[in-house]
Amino acid sequence: MSWHRQGPGGGRRGYHHGNLREALVEAALSLIGAKGPAGFTFAEAARQAGVSPAAPYRHFRDRDALMADVARRGFERFEQQLSAAWNEGQPSAPDAFKRVGKAYLAFARGEPAYFAAMFEAGLSIAEHRELQQAGDRAFNVLRIACEALIANMPEAKRPPAMMMALHIWSLSHGIASLFARGDAARRALPMSPEDLLEAGTLVYLDGLGIRGKRG
Amino acid sequence: MSWHRQGPGGGRRGYHHGNLREALVEAALSLIGAKGPAGFTFAEAARQAGVSPAAPYRHFRDRDALMADVARRGFERFEQQLSAAWNEGQPSAPDAFKRVGKAYLAFARGEPAYFAAMFEAGLSIAEHRELQQAGDRAFNVLRIACEALIANMPEAKRPPAMMMALHIWSLSHGIASLFARGDAARRALPMSPEDLLEAGTLVYLDGLGIRGKRG
DNA sequence: TGTACATCAGTGAACGCGCGTTCACTGATGTAC
DNA sequence: TGTACATCAGTGAACGCGCGTTCACTGATGTAC
């Protein structure tokens, strides 16, 4: 909690919170994590941040604006984690690609509140252009990874990287949504989501003629 | 609306609704469709069905029980549509398989309220065993289709049908959730979701050694 | 260094609202005889 | 065929609650001079 003023001393806060915007985001995350996107209310976020119910209006137009901000931060965090996993394709593109898949699932499992805000809060894409852009930037990491993976293929056999990225994204997202989510809606699975995704990706890449697993 | 009593005459209803349970389900569907799972309330469902707010309690324990019933019906409908699309693999397993994929997307797009209740209402799988079972039955259609697709392969090269079905399910579900949903959270796509799924499935099957699209 | 003042980020009380749920009740229906 | 009665599926009024939002306000902070 960012209850204390910044700077030395860490004394009790006074009239001003000092970091309310961040505290509200944290509160929203903890509420979404605990009760789902529907269970998050503006009033309770204020209470959890220790301010009056009117205070949040200084920082967010309404409940949806706070939710959208959480989702945007989620996409940024998501992009960072995918990007770190890709690590510019080092030491090899296939290895790095595998890491990206794992990072996708790790995010769904490790940050269920962000994941829910991003994909299950019912936020309209059209009404929140900044969300779409943040989502596109995260997707772009995947596309770059796909481009690197197929860079050495003969041009005639090279698949469109965009389509490839959309397939990998969809497969990852499906597995994450159904089997790797961090809440009670997760379904049981006879193997780990990571193994399922890795196997599916290998088959898919094989189908594209990459890595030629099968003679 | 099932406003009138069953039977000839279709006269005005009296004290008893006659078909309240069904009317509540319909009301729930229309509310979920219009405002998402979070926007559906017990009270408004009652209002839309034209009864007092206490009446629904004769038929459902609480709001969640109604939501779960909607989801269960959704899974049953889903199973029926997938099953009809599969049509026992006629005229050929690959053709029928393609139809099943299209049916998955058609359901997400055509029945957004059911889809949301089934996958995005935050219902706990553990607390609603009947939901899990209904979901499993729908999934089973996919598994049977996968088994039929690989039935003629030499045993040594035959992939596990369960894994294959999970991959296809995940890919379909990812595409449906991200690009083919029937509400404002749908993302734009440079092609149709159907084409994306069909292309992805072909590549995947190719990777398994089915249909040998590529030399 | 001190002071006046503008601005910012809170307060807290109040509002109307709709929700979920309960209660004793009652009209309608079905059935035993 | 009629009647008494049990059961069912509704009513409608009431409750406490928490929400979103607004309002005039005020304490704290920063800055110009």
Coordinates of C-alpha atoms (C1' of nucleotides) in Angstrom, one line a residue:
Chain A
M1 CA 0.0 0.0 0.0
S2 CA 1.2 3.4 -0.8
W3 CA -0.2 4.8 2.3
H4 CA 2.7 6.9 3.3
R5 CA 4.1 9.9 1.7
Q6 CA 7.0 9.4 -0.6
G7 CA 10.4 10.4 0.7
P8 CA 12.1 9.8 4.0
G9 CA 10.4 9.5 7.2
G10 CA 7.4 7.4 6.0
G11 CA 5.2 9.3 8.4
R12 CA 1.4 9.0 8.7
R13 CA -0.4 10.5 5.7
G14 CA -2.3 13.6 6.3
Y15 CA -5.2 15.1 4.4
H16 CA -3.7 14.1 1.0
H17 CA -3.2 10.5 0.1
G18 CA -0.1 11.2 -2.0
N19 CA -0.5 8.4 -4.4
L20 CA -4.2 7.7 -4.7
R21 CA -4.2 6.9 -8.4
E22 CA -1.8 4.0 -8.0
A23 CA -3.6 2.9 -4.8
L24 CA -6.9 2.7 -6.7
V25 CA -5.4 0.6 -9.4
E26 CA -3.9 -1.7 -6.9
A27 CA -7.3 -1.9 -5.1
A28 CA -9.1 -2.6 -8.4
L29 CA -6.6 -5.4 -9.1
S30 CA -7.1 -7.0 -5.8
L31 CA -10.9 -6.8 -6.1
I32 CA -11.0 -8.2 -9.6
G33 CA -8.6 -10.9 -8.5
A34 CA -10.8 -11.8 -5.6
K35 CA -14.3 -11.5 -7.1
G36 CA -13.9 -11.1 -10.9
P37 CA -14.5 -8.1 -13.0
A38 CA -18.2 -7.9 -12.0
G39 CA -17.3 -7.8 -8.3
F40 CA -15.2 -4.7 -8.6
T41 CA -16.9 -1.5 -7.5
F42 CA -15.7 2.1 -7.4
A43 CA -16.9 2.5 -3.8
E44 CA -15.0 -0.5 -2.5
A45 CA -11.9 0.5 -4.3
A46 CA -12.0 3.8 -2.5
R47 CA -12.6 2.1 0.8
Q48 CA -9.7 -0.2 0.2
A49 CA -7.5 2.7 -0.6
G50 CA -8.7 4.4 2.6
V51 CA -10.3 7.5 1.1
S52 CA -13.9 8.8 0.9
P53 CA -16.1 7.5 -1.9
A54 CA -15.9 10.8 -3.7
A55 CA -12.1 10.9 -3.9
P56 CA -11.6 8.5 -6.9
Y57 CA -13.5 11.0 -9.1
R58 CA -10.5 13.3 -8.9
H59 CA -8.5 10.6 -10.8
F60 CA -11.0 8.6 -13.0
R61 CA -14.1 9.7 -14.7
D62 CA -16.0 6.6 -13.6
R63 CA -15.7 3.0 -12.8
D64 CA -15.2 2.0 -16.5
A65 CA -12.3 4.5 -16.8
L66 CA -10.5 2.8 -13.9
M67 CA -11.2 -0.6 -15.3
A68 CA -9.9 0.4 -18.7
D69 CA -6.8 1.9 -17.1
V70 CA -6.2 -1.4 -15.4
A71 CA -6.6 -3.3 -18.7
R72 CA -4.2 -0.9 -20.4
R73 CA -1.6 -1.4 -17.8
G74 CA -2.2 -5.1 -18.1
F75 CA -1.5 -5.1 -21.8
E76 CA 1.7 -3.1 -21.2
R77 CA 2.9 -5.5 -18.6
F78 CA 1.9 -8.4 -20.9
E79 CA 3.9 -6.9 -23.7
Q80 CA 6.9 -6.5 -21.4
Q81 CA 6.8 -10.1 -20.3
L82 CA 6.4 -11.5 -23.8
S83 CA 9.2 -9.2 -24.9
A84 CA 11.5 -10.3 -22.2
A85 CA 10.7 -14.0 -23.0
W86 CA 11.5 -13.4 -26.6
N87 CA 14.7 -11.7 -25.7
E88 CA 15.4 -10.8 -29.3
G89 CA 15.3 -14.5 -30.3
Q90 CA 18.4 -15.5 -28.3
P91 CA 19.9 -18.0 -28.1
S92 CA 17.9 -19.4 -31.0
A93 CA 14.5 -18.4 -32.5
P94 CA 12.8 -21.8 -31.7
D95 CA 13.9 -21.7 -28.1
A96 CA 12.9 -18.1 -27.6
F97 CA 9.6 -18.9 -29.3
K98 CA 8.9 -21.6 -26.8
R99 CA 9.6 -19.2 -24.0
V100 CA 7.1 -16.7 -25.4
G101 CA 4.4 -19.4 -25.3
K102 CA 5.2 -20.2 -21.7
A103 CA 5.1 -16.5 -20.9
Y104 CA 1.6 -16.2 -22.3
L105 CA 0.4 -18.9 -20.0
A106 CA 2.4 -17.7 -17.1
F107 CA 0.7 -14.3 -17.4
A108 CA -2.8 -15.8 -17.5
R109 CA -2.0 -17.8 -14.4
G110 CA 0.1 -15.4 -12.5
E111 CA -1.9 -12.2 -13.2
P112 CA -5.5 -13.4 -13.3
A113 CA -6.8 -9.9 -12.4
Y114 CA -5.0 -8.3 -15.3
F115 CA -6.0 -11.1 -17.6
A116 CA -9.7 -10.7 -16.6
A117 CA -9.6 -6.9 -17.0
M118 CA -8.0 -7.2 -20.4
F119 CA -10.1 -9.9 -21.9
E120 CA -13.2 -10.5 -19.8
A121 CA -14.3 -7.2 -18.4
G122 CA -16.6 -6.6 -21.4
L123 CA -14.8 -3.3 -22.3
S124 CA -15.7 -2.2 -25.7
I125 CA -12.7 -2.1 -28.1
A126 CA -14.2 0.7 -30.1
E127 CA -14.7 2.9 -27.0
H128 CA -11.2 2.5 -25.7
R129 CA -8.8 3.0 -28.5
E130 CA -5.9 3.1 -26.2
L131 CA -6.7 -0.5 -25.2
Q132 CA -6.7 -1.6 -28.7
Q133 CA -3.3 0.0 -29.3
A134 CA -1.8 -1.5 -26.2
G135 CA -3.2 -4.9 -27.2
D136 CA -1.7 -4.4 -30.7
R137 CA 1.7 -3.7 -29.2
A138 CA 1.6 -6.9 -27.2
F139 CA 0.5 -8.8 -30.3
N140 CA 3.3 -7.3 -32.2
V141 CA 5.9 -9.1 -30.1
L142 CA 4.4 -12.4 -31.3
R143 CA 4.5 -11.2 -34.9
I144 CA 8.1 -10.2 -34.7
A145 CA 8.9 -13.6 -33.2
C146 CA 7.0 -15.3 -36.1
E147 CA 8.9 -13.3 -38.6
A148 CA 12.2 -14.3 -37.1
L149 CA 11.2 -17.9 -37.1
I150 CA 10.4 -18.0 -40.8
A151 CA 13.2 -15.6 -41.9
N152 CA 15.4 -18.3 -43.2
M153 CA 12.8 -20.2 -45.2
P154 CA 12.8 -20.1 -49.0
E155 CA 10.5 -17.3 -50.0
A156 CA 8.2 -19.5 -51.9
K157 CA 7.4 -21.6 -48.9
R158 CA 7.3 -18.8 -46.4
P159 CA 3.9 -18.4 -44.8
P160 CA 2.5 -14.9 -44.0
A161 CA 3.8 -13.9 -40.6
M162 CA 0.6 -12.1 -39.7
M163 CA -1.5 -15.2 -40.2
M164 CA 1.0 -17.3 -38.3
A165 CA 1.0 -14.9 -35.4
L166 CA -2.8 -14.9 -35.3
H167 CA -2.8 -18.7 -35.1
I168 CA -0.3 -18.9 -32.3
W169 CA -2.1 -16.1 -30.5
S170 CA -5.4 -17.8 -30.8
L171 CA -4.1 -21.2 -29.7
S172 CA -2.3 -19.6 -26.7
H173 CA -5.3 -17.6 -25.8
G174 CA -7.6 -20.5 -26.0
I175 CA -5.4 -22.7 -23.8
A176 CA -4.9 -19.8 -21.4
S177 CA -8.6 -19.0 -21.2
L178 CA -9.8 -22.6 -20.8
F179 CA -7.0 -24.3 -18.9
A180 CA -4.5 -21.9 -17.5
R181 CA -6.5 -19.2 -15.9
G182 CA -5.9 -18.4 -12.3
D183 CA -9.5 -18.6 -11.0
A184 CA -12.3 -20.9 -10.4
A185 CA -13.4 -21.1 -14.0
R186 CA -10.3 -23.1 -15.0
R187 CA -11.0 -26.5 -16.5
A188 CA -9.2 -29.7 -15.6
L189 CA -6.7 -31.0 -18.1
P190 CA -4.9 -34.4 -18.4
M191 CA -1.6 -32.6 -18.9
S192 CA 0.0 -29.2 -18.1
P193 CA -1.2 -26.3 -20.2
E194 CA 2.4 -25.6 -21.0
D195 CA 2.9 -29.1 -22.5
L196 CA -0.4 -28.8 -24.4
L197 CA 0.7 -25.5 -26.0
E198 CA 4.2 -26.6 -26.7
A199 CA 2.9 -29.8 -28.4
G200 CA 0.4 -27.8 -30.4
T201 CA 2.9 -25.3 -31.5
L202 CA 5.3 -27.9 -32.6
V203 CA 2.7 -29.7 -34.7
Y204 CA 1.6 -26.3 -36.2
L205 CA 5.2 -25.3 -37.1
D206 CA 5.7 -28.7 -38.5
G207 CA 2.7 -28.2 -40.7
L208 CA 4.3 -25.0 -41.9
G209 CA 7.4 -26.9 -42.8
I210 CA 9.5 -25.5 -40.0
R211 CA 11.8 -27.8 -37.9
G212 CA 10.6 -30.8 -40.0
K213 CA 10.0 -32.9 -36.9
R214 CA 8.6 -35.7 -39.1
G215 CA 10.7 -37.0 -42.0
Chain B
M1 CA -42.7 -14.7 -25.0
S2 CA -44.5 -17.5 -23.4
W3 CA -47.0 -15.1 -22.0
H4 CA -50.1 -17.1 -22.8
R5 CA -51.2 -20.4 -21.3
Q6 CA -50.4 -23.4 -23.5
G7 CA -53.3 -24.9 -25.3
P8 CA -55.9 -23.5 -27.7
G9 CA -57.4 -20.1 -27.2
G10 CA -54.2 -18.4 -26.2
G11 CA -56.1 -16.3 -23.7
R12 CA -54.6 -13.8 -21.3
R13 CA -52.8 -15.3 -18.5
G14 CA -54.3 -15.1 -15.0
Y15 CA -52.7 -15.4 -11.7
H16 CA -50.2 -18.1 -12.8
H17 CA -47.7 -17.5 -15.5
G18 CA -47.8 -21.0 -16.8
N19 CA -44.2 -21.1 -18.1
L20 CA -42.2 -18.9 -15.9
R21 CA -39.1 -21.0 -15.8
E22 CA -38.7 -20.8 -19.5
A23 CA -39.6 -17.1 -19.6
L24 CA -36.9 -16.4 -17.0
V25 CA -34.3 -18.2 -19.0
E26 CA -35.3 -16.2 -22.1
A27 CA -35.2 -13.0 -20.1
A28 CA -31.8 -13.9 -18.8
L29 CA -30.5 -14.5 -22.3
S30 CA -31.8 -11.3 -23.6
L31 CA -30.3 -9.3 -20.7
I32 CA -26.9 -11.1 -21.0
G33 CA -27.0 -10.5 -24.7
A34 CA -27.7 -6.8 -24.2
K35 CA -25.5 -6.0 -21.2
G36 CA -23.2 -8.8 -20.6
P37 CA -23.2 -11.4 -17.8
A38 CA -22.6 -8.6 -15.2
G39 CA -25.6 -6.6 -16.4
F40 CA -28.1 -9.4 -15.8
T41 CA -30.0 -9.2 -12.5
F42 CA -32.6 -11.4 -11.0
A43 CA -35.0 -8.5 -10.5
E44 CA -34.9 -7.4 -14.0
A45 CA -35.4 -10.9 -15.3
A46 CA -38.6 -11.1 -13.3
R47 CA -39.7 -7.7 -14.5
Q48 CA -39.1 -8.7 -18.1
A49 CA -41.1 -11.9 -17.5
G50 CA -43.9 -9.8 -16.1
V51 CA -43.9 -11.2 -12.6
S52 CA -43.2 -9.9 -9.2
P53 CA -39.6 -10.0 -8.0
A54 CA -40.3 -12.8 -5.6
A55 CA -41.7 -15.1 -8.2
P56 CA -38.3 -16.4 -9.6
Y57 CA -37.5 -17.9 -6.2
R58 CA -40.1 -20.5 -6.9
H59 CA -37.9 -21.8 -9.7
F60 CA -34.3 -20.9 -9.0
R61 CA -32.4 -20.8 -5.7
D62 CA -30.7 -17.5 -6.7
R63 CA -29.3 -15.5 -9.5
D64 CA -26.3 -17.8 -9.9
A65 CA -28.6 -20.8 -10.2
L66 CA -30.4 -19.2 -13.1
M67 CA -27.1 -18.2 -14.7
A68 CA -25.8 -21.7 -14.4
D69 CA -29.0 -23.1 -15.9
V70 CA -28.6 -20.8 -18.9
A71 CA -25.0 -21.9 -19.3
R72 CA -26.0 -25.6 -19.1
R73 CA -28.6 -25.1 -21.8
G74 CA -26.0 -23.3 -23.8
F75 CA -23.6 -26.3 -23.6
E76 CA -26.4 -28.6 -24.7
R77 CA -27.3 -26.4 -27.6
F78 CA -23.6 -26.1 -28.4
E79 CA -23.3 -29.9 -28.4
Q80 CA -26.3 -30.2 -30.7
Q81 CA -24.9 -27.8 -33.2
L82 CA -21.5 -29.3 -33.2
S83 CA -23.0 -32.7 -33.5
A84 CA -25.3 -31.7 -36.4
A85 CA -22.3 -30.1 -38.1
W86 CA -20.3 -33.3 -37.7
N87 CA -23.2 -35.4 -39.0
E88 CA -21.3 -38.6 -38.3
G89 CA -18.5 -37.6 -40.6
Q90 CA -20.6 -37.5 -43.8
P91 CA -19.8 -37.2 -46.6
S92 CA -16.1 -37.3 -45.7
A93 CA -14.4 -36.8 -42.4
P94 CA -12.3 -33.8 -43.5
D95 CA -15.4 -32.0 -44.9
A96 CA -17.4 -32.7 -41.8
F97 CA -14.4 -31.6 -39.6
K98 CA -14.4 -28.3 -41.4
R99 CA -18.1 -27.9 -40.7
V100 CA -17.5 -28.4 -37.0
G101 CA -15.0 -25.6 -36.9
K102 CA -17.4 -23.3 -38.6
A103 CA -20.2 -24.3 -36.2
Y104 CA -18.0 -23.4 -33.3
L105 CA -17.5 -19.9 -34.6
A106 CA -21.1 -19.6 -35.7
F107 CA -22.2 -20.4 -32.2
A108 CA -20.0 -17.7 -30.7
R109 CA -21.3 -15.2 -33.1
G110 CA -24.9 -16.2 -33.3
E111 CA -25.5 -16.9 -29.6
P112 CA -23.3 -14.4 -27.8
A113 CA -25.5 -14.6 -24.7
Y114 CA -25.1 -18.3 -24.4
F115 CA -21.4 -18.1 -25.1
A116 CA -20.9 -15.4 -22.4
A117 CA -22.9 -17.4 -19.9
M118 CA -20.9 -20.6 -20.7
F119 CA -17.4 -19.1 -20.7
E120 CA -17.4 -15.6 -19.2
A121 CA -19.9 -15.5 -16.4
G122 CA -17.3 -16.5 -13.9
L123 CA -19.2 -19.6 -12.8
S124 CA -17.1 -21.9 -10.8
I125 CA -16.6 -25.3 -12.5
A126 CA -16.2 -27.0 -9.2
E127 CA -19.5 -25.6 -7.8
H128 CA -21.5 -26.6 -10.9
R129 CA -20.7 -30.1 -11.8
E130 CA -23.6 -30.3 -14.2
L131 CA -21.9 -27.5 -16.2
Q132 CA -18.6 -29.5 -16.4
Q133 CA -20.5 -32.5 -17.6
A134 CA -22.4 -30.6 -20.2
G135 CA -19.2 -29.0 -21.4
D136 CA -17.5 -32.4 -21.6
R137 CA -20.3 -33.7 -23.7
A138 CA -19.8 -30.9 -26.2
F139 CA -16.1 -31.4 -26.2
N140 CA -16.7 -35.1 -26.8
V141 CA -18.2 -34.3 -30.3
L142 CA -14.8 -32.8 -31.2
R143 CA -12.9 -35.8 -29.8
I144 CA -15.1 -38.2 -31.8
A145 CA -14.4 -36.2 -34.9
C146 CA -10.7 -36.3 -34.3
E147 CA -10.8 -40.0 -33.8
A148 CA -12.5 -40.4 -37.1
L149 CA -10.0 -38.2 -38.9
I150 CA -7.0 -40.3 -37.8
A151 CA -8.7 -43.7 -37.9
N152 CA -7.0 -44.6 -41.1
M153 CA -3.5 -43.6 -40.2
P154 CA -0.9 -46.3 -39.5
E155 CA -0.9 -46.9 -35.8
A156 CA 2.6 -45.8 -35.3
K157 CA 2.0 -42.3 -36.7
R158 CA -1.4 -41.8 -35.1
P159 CA -1.5 -38.9 -32.6
P160 CA -3.5 -39.1 -29.4
A161 CA -7.0 -38.1 -30.3
M162 CA -7.5 -36.4 -26.9
M163 CA -4.6 -34.1 -27.4
M164 CA -5.6 -33.4 -30.9
A165 CA -9.1 -32.5 -29.8
L166 CA -7.7 -30.2 -27.1
H167 CA -5.6 -28.4 -29.7
I168 CA -8.5 -27.9 -32.0
W169 CA -10.8 -26.8 -29.2
S170 CA -8.3 -24.3 -27.9
L171 CA -7.6 -22.9 -31.4
S172 CA -11.3 -22.6 -32.1
H173 CA -12.0 -21.1 -28.7
G174 CA -9.2 -18.6 -29.0
I175 CA -10.4 -17.4 -32.4
A176 CA -14.0 -17.3 -31.2
S177 CA -13.2 -15.4 -28.0
L178 CA -10.9 -12.9 -29.7
F179 CA -12.4 -12.4 -33.1
A180 CA -15.8 -14.0 -33.6
R181 CA -17.7 -13.0 -30.5
G182 CA -21.0 -11.3 -31.1
D183 CA -20.4 -8.2 -28.9
A184 CA -18.4 -5.1 -28.5
A185 CA -15.3 -6.8 -27.2
R186 CA -14.6 -8.4 -30.7
R187 CA -11.3 -7.5 -32.2
A188 CA -10.8 -6.5 -35.8
L189 CA -9.1 -9.1 -38.1
P190 CA -7.7 -8.8 -41.6
M191 CA -9.7 -11.9 -42.7
S192 CA -12.7 -13.8 -41.6
P193 CA -12.5 -15.8 -38.4
E194 CA -13.7 -18.8 -40.4
D195 CA -10.8 -18.5 -42.9
L196 CA -8.4 -18.0 -40.0
L197 CA -9.6 -21.2 -38.3
E198 CA -9.7 -23.2 -41.5
A199 CA -6.2 -22.2 -42.4
G200 CA -4.9 -22.9 -38.9
T201 CA -6.6 -26.3 -38.8
L202 CA -5.2 -27.3 -42.2
V203 CA -1.7 -26.4 -41.1
Y204 CA -2.1 -28.3 -37.9
L205 CA -3.5 -31.4 -39.6
D206 CA -0.6 -31.2 -42.0
G207 CA 1.8 -31.1 -39.1
L208 CA 0.2 -34.3 -37.9
G209 CA 0.7 -35.9 -41.3
I210 CA -3.0 -35.8 -42.3
R211 CA -4.0 -34.7 -45.8
G212 CA -0.3 -34.1 -46.7
K213 CA -1.0 -30.7 -48.2
R214 CA 2.7 -30.1 -48.7
G215 CA 4.8 -32.6 -50.7
Chain C
dT1 C1' 12.7 34.6 4.5
dG2 C1' 8.0 35.5 4.9
dT3 C1' 3.4 36.2 3.2
dA4 C1' -0.6 36.1 0.1
dC5 C1' -2.9 33.5 -2.8
dA6 C1' -4.2 30.0 -6.4
dT7 C1' -4.7 25.4 -7.0
dC8 C1' -5.0 20.8 -5.9
dA9 C1' -6.8 16.6 -3.7
dG10 C1' -9.1 15.4 -0.3
dT11 C1' -13.8 15.2 3.1
dG12 C1' -18.3 13.8 4.5
dA13 C1' -23.0 14.1 4.1
dA14 C1' -26.6 13.4 1.3
dC15 C1' -29.4 11.8 -2.8
dG16 C1' -32.0 8.5 -5.4
dC17 C1' -31.8 4.0 -7.0
dG18 C1' -32.1 -0.9 -7.8
dC19 C1' -30.9 -5.1 -6.0
dG20 C1' -31.6 -9.5 -3.4
dT21 C1' -34.3 -11.6 -0.3
dT22 C1' -38.1 -12.5 3.1
dC23 C1' -42.8 -12.8 4.6
dA24 C1' -47.6 -13.7 5.2
dC25 C1' -50.8 -14.0 1.9
dT26 C1' -54.0 -15.7 -1.9
dG27 C1' -55.7 -17.1 -6.4
dA28 C1' -55.6 -21.2 -9.4
dT29 C1' -55.2 -26.0 -10.2
dG30 C1' -55.5 -30.8 -9.6
dT31 C1' -57.4 -34.7 -7.2
dA32 C1' -59.8 -37.9 -3.9
dC33 C1' -64.1 -39.3 -3.0
Chain D
dT1 C1' -70.9 -34.7 -11.7
dG2 C1' -70.0 -32.1 -7.7
dT3 C1' -67.5 -30.8 -3.7
dA4 C1' -63.7 -30.4 -0.2
dC5 C1' -59.2 -29.9 0.3
dA6 C1' -54.1 -30.0 -0.5
dT7 C1' -50.7 -28.1 -3.2
dC8 C1' -48.7 -25.1 -6.2
dA9 C1' -47.2 -20.7 -8.1
dG10 C1' -48.0 -16.5 -7.9
dT11 C1' -48.5 -11.4 -5.1
dG12 C1' -47.0 -7.1 -3.1
dA13 C1' -45.1 -4.8 0.5
dA14 C1' -41.2 -4.4 3.0
dC15 C1' -36.3 -4.7 4.6
dG16 C1' -31.5 -3.4 4.7
dC17 C1' -27.8 -2.7 1.7
dG18 C1' -24.3 -0.8 -1.1
dC19 C1' -23.7 1.6 -5.2
dG20 C1' -22.7 5.7 -8.1
dT21 C1' -22.7 10.3 -8.0
dT22 C1' -23.1 15.3 -6.5
dC23 C1' -22.2 19.1 -3.6
dA24 C1' -20.2 22.7 -0.9
dC25 C1' -16.5 22.5 1.8
dT26 C1' -11.5 22.5 3.5
dG27 C1' -6.8 21.2 4.5
dA28 C1' -2.3 20.9 2.2
dT29 C1' 0.8 22.3 -1.2
dG30 C1' 3.3 25.1 -4.4
dT31 C1' 4.6 29.5 -6.1
dA32 C1' 5.0 34.6 -7.1
dC33 C1' 6.7 38.4 -5.1

